[in-house]
PDB file of C-alpha atoms in Angstrom:
ATOM      1  CA  UNK A   1      71.025  13.934 174.256  1.00  0.00           C
ATOM      2  CA  UNK A   2      71.491  17.436 175.537  1.00  0.00           C
ATOM      3  CA  UNK A   3      70.101  17.587 179.089  1.00  0.00           C
ATOM      4  CA  UNK A   4      70.668  19.230 182.450  1.00  0.00           C
ATOM      5  CA  UNK A   5      69.486  16.254 184.580  1.00  0.00           C
ATOM      6  CA  UNK A   6      72.409  13.811 184.391  1.00  0.00           C
ATOM      7  CA  UNK A   7      71.799  10.106 184.987  1.00  0.00           C
ATOM      8  CA  UNK A   8      74.632   8.543 187.038  1.00  0.00           C
ATOM      9  CA  UNK A   9      73.263   4.983 187.162  1.00  0.00           C
ATOM     10  CA  UNK A  10      75.441   3.498 184.404  1.00  0.00           C
ATOM     11  CA  UNK A  11      78.998   2.311 185.211  1.00  0.00           C
ATOM     12  CA  UNK A  12      79.636   2.386 181.436  1.00  0.00           C
ATOM     13  CA  UNK A  13      78.667   6.057 181.338  1.00  0.00           C
ATOM     14  CA  UNK A  14      75.817   8.225 180.151  1.00  0.00           C
ATOM     15  CA  UNK A  15      76.846  10.425 177.247  1.00  0.00           C
ATOM     16  CA  UNK A  16      75.382  13.876 176.643  1.00  0.00           C
ATOM     17  CA  UNK A  17      77.509  14.776 173.653  1.00  0.00           C
ATOM     18  CA  UNK A  18      75.164  15.542 170.726  1.00  0.00           C
ATOM     19  CA  UNK A  19      75.900  19.252 170.941  1.00  0.00           C
ATOM     20  CA  UNK A  20      77.547  21.543 173.450  1.00  0.00           C
ATOM     21  CA  UNK A  21      75.171  22.619 176.219  1.00  0.00           C
ATOM     22  CA  UNK A  22      75.434  26.157 177.599  1.00  0.00           C
ATOM     23  CA  UNK A  23      73.368  25.597 180.773  1.00  0.00           C
ATOM     24  CA  UNK A  24      74.762  27.125 183.972  1.00  0.00           C
ATOM     25  CA  UNK A  25      73.373  24.482 186.379  1.00  0.00           C
ATOM     26  CA  UNK A  26      73.052  20.704 186.212  1.00  0.00           C
ATOM     27  CA  UNK A  27      71.513  18.128 188.552  1.00  0.00           C
ATOM     28  CA  UNK A  28      72.144  14.398 188.941  1.00  0.00           C
ATOM     29  CA  UNK A  29      69.742  11.467 189.185  1.00  0.00           C
ATOM     30  CA  UNK A  30      70.055   7.774 190.074  1.00  0.00           C
ATOM     31  CA  UNK A  31      73.614   8.097 191.434  1.00  0.00           C
ATOM     32  CA  UNK A  32      75.132   4.653 191.993  1.00  0.00           C
ATOM     33  CA  UNK A  33      78.688   3.638 192.775  1.00  0.00           C
ATOM     34  CA  UNK A  34      80.773   3.896 189.615  1.00  0.00           C
ATOM     35  CA  UNK A  35      78.079   5.673 187.597  1.00  0.00           C
ATOM     36  CA  UNK A  36      79.242   8.599 185.493  1.00  0.00           C
ATOM     37  CA  UNK A  37      78.276  11.011 182.745  1.00  0.00           C
ATOM     38  CA  UNK A  38      80.134  12.902 180.020  1.00  0.00           C
ATOM     39  CA  UNK A  39      78.660  16.237 179.007  1.00  0.00           C
ATOM     40  CA  UNK A  40      79.774  18.654 176.268  1.00  0.00           C
ATOM     41  CA  UNK A  41      79.494  22.170 177.659  1.00  0.00           C
ATOM     42  CA  UNK A  42      80.081  25.574 176.114  1.00  0.00           C
ATOM     43  CA  UNK A  43      81.012  28.308 178.564  1.00  0.00           C
ATOM     44  CA  UNK A  44      79.370  31.709 178.376  1.00  0.00           C
ATOM     45  CA  UNK A  45      80.930  34.577 176.465  1.00  0.00           C
ATOM     46  CA  UNK A  46      81.108  36.500 179.738  1.00  0.00           C
ATOM     47  CA  UNK A  47      81.572  35.395 183.319  1.00  0.00           C
ATOM     48  CA  UNK A  48      84.274  33.570 185.179  1.00  0.00           C
ATOM     49  CA  UNK A  49      82.814  30.273 186.335  1.00  0.00           C
ATOM     50  CA  UNK A  50      82.191  26.784 185.018  1.00  0.00           C
ATOM     51  CA  UNK A  51      78.647  25.426 185.232  1.00  0.00           C
ATOM     52  CA  UNK A  52      77.514  24.211 188.648  1.00  0.00           C
ATOM     53  CA  UNK A  53      76.431  20.634 189.420  1.00  0.00           C
ATOM     54  CA  UNK A  54      74.022  20.697 192.360  1.00  0.00           C
ATOM     55  CA  UNK A  55      75.310  18.588 195.270  1.00  0.00           C
ATOM     56  CA  UNK A  56      78.612  17.798 193.553  1.00  0.00           C
ATOM     57  CA  UNK A  57      82.172  18.712 194.497  1.00  0.00           C
ATOM     58  CA  UNK A  58      84.279  20.254 191.725  1.00  0.00           C
ATOM     59  CA  UNK A  59      87.751  18.728 191.408  1.00  0.00           C
ATOM     60  CA  UNK A  60      90.762  20.391 189.760  1.00  0.00           C
ATOM     61  CA  UNK A  61      90.783  20.215 185.982  1.00  0.00           C
ATOM     62  CA  UNK A  62      91.016  22.582 183.040  1.00  0.00           C
ATOM     63  CA  UNK A  63      91.361  26.328 183.517  1.00  0.00           C
ATOM     64  CA  UNK A  64      88.188  28.326 182.833  1.00  0.00           C
ATOM     65  CA  UNK A  65      87.964  30.264 179.568  1.00  0.00           C
ATOM     66  CA  UNK A  66      85.008  32.154 178.122  1.00  0.00           C
ATOM     67  CA  UNK A  67      83.299  30.924 174.927  1.00  0.00           C
ATOM     68  CA  UNK A  68      85.153  27.600 175.035  1.00  0.00           C
ATOM     69  CA  UNK A  69      83.924  24.029 174.664  1.00  0.00           C
ATOM     70  CA  UNK A  70      84.742  21.657 177.518  1.00  0.00           C
ATOM     71  CA  UNK A  71      83.984  18.069 178.438  1.00  0.00           C
ATOM     72  CA  UNK A  72      82.440  17.859 181.904  1.00  0.00           C
ATOM     73  CA  UNK A  73      82.858  14.523 183.688  1.00  0.00           C
ATOM     74  CA  UNK A  74      80.461  13.831 186.578  1.00  0.00           C
ATOM     75  CA  UNK A  75      80.765  10.652 188.649  1.00  0.00           C
ATOM     76  CA  UNK A  76      79.537   9.015 191.826  1.00  0.00           C
ATOM     77  CA  UNK A  77      81.547   6.931 194.270  1.00  0.00           C
ATOM     78  CA  UNK A  78      78.337   5.655 195.850  1.00  0.00           C
ATOM     79  CA  UNK A  79      78.276   8.261 198.599  1.00  0.00           C
ATOM     80  CA  UNK A  80      79.392  11.508 196.999  1.00  0.00           C
ATOM     81  CA  UNK A  81      79.317  13.066 193.553  1.00  0.00           C
ATOM     82  CA  UNK A  82      82.270  14.802 191.900  1.00  0.00           C
ATOM     83  CA  UNK A  83      82.852  16.646 188.641  1.00  0.00           C
ATOM     84  CA  UNK A  84      85.706  18.181 186.682  1.00  0.00           C
ATOM     85  CA  UNK A  85      86.292  19.805 183.300  1.00  0.00           C
ATOM     86  CA  UNK A  86      88.560  18.892 180.394  1.00  0.00           C
ATOM     87  CA  UNK A  87      89.256  21.268 177.505  1.00  0.00           C
ATOM     88  CA  UNK A  88      88.228  19.815 174.143  1.00  0.00           C
TER      89      UNK A  88
END
């Protein structure tokens, strides 16, 4: 599926990889310890920022590039939510 509300309840991962999503903001639901999501994202053709995940801390990862497909990984440690980007 291609969604902006990411379910973090599954320790085996929720996969949002059908097609690259170009949304600029994502939210999380059902965050449990060890739950994570993989999301295919396509950055905008202009701008200088990766998409935002509400309430999540961005960790170091790939360097931003316009019009580029990335894999966004979002995970919960049970108390906090983190995300980072990998270039595909």
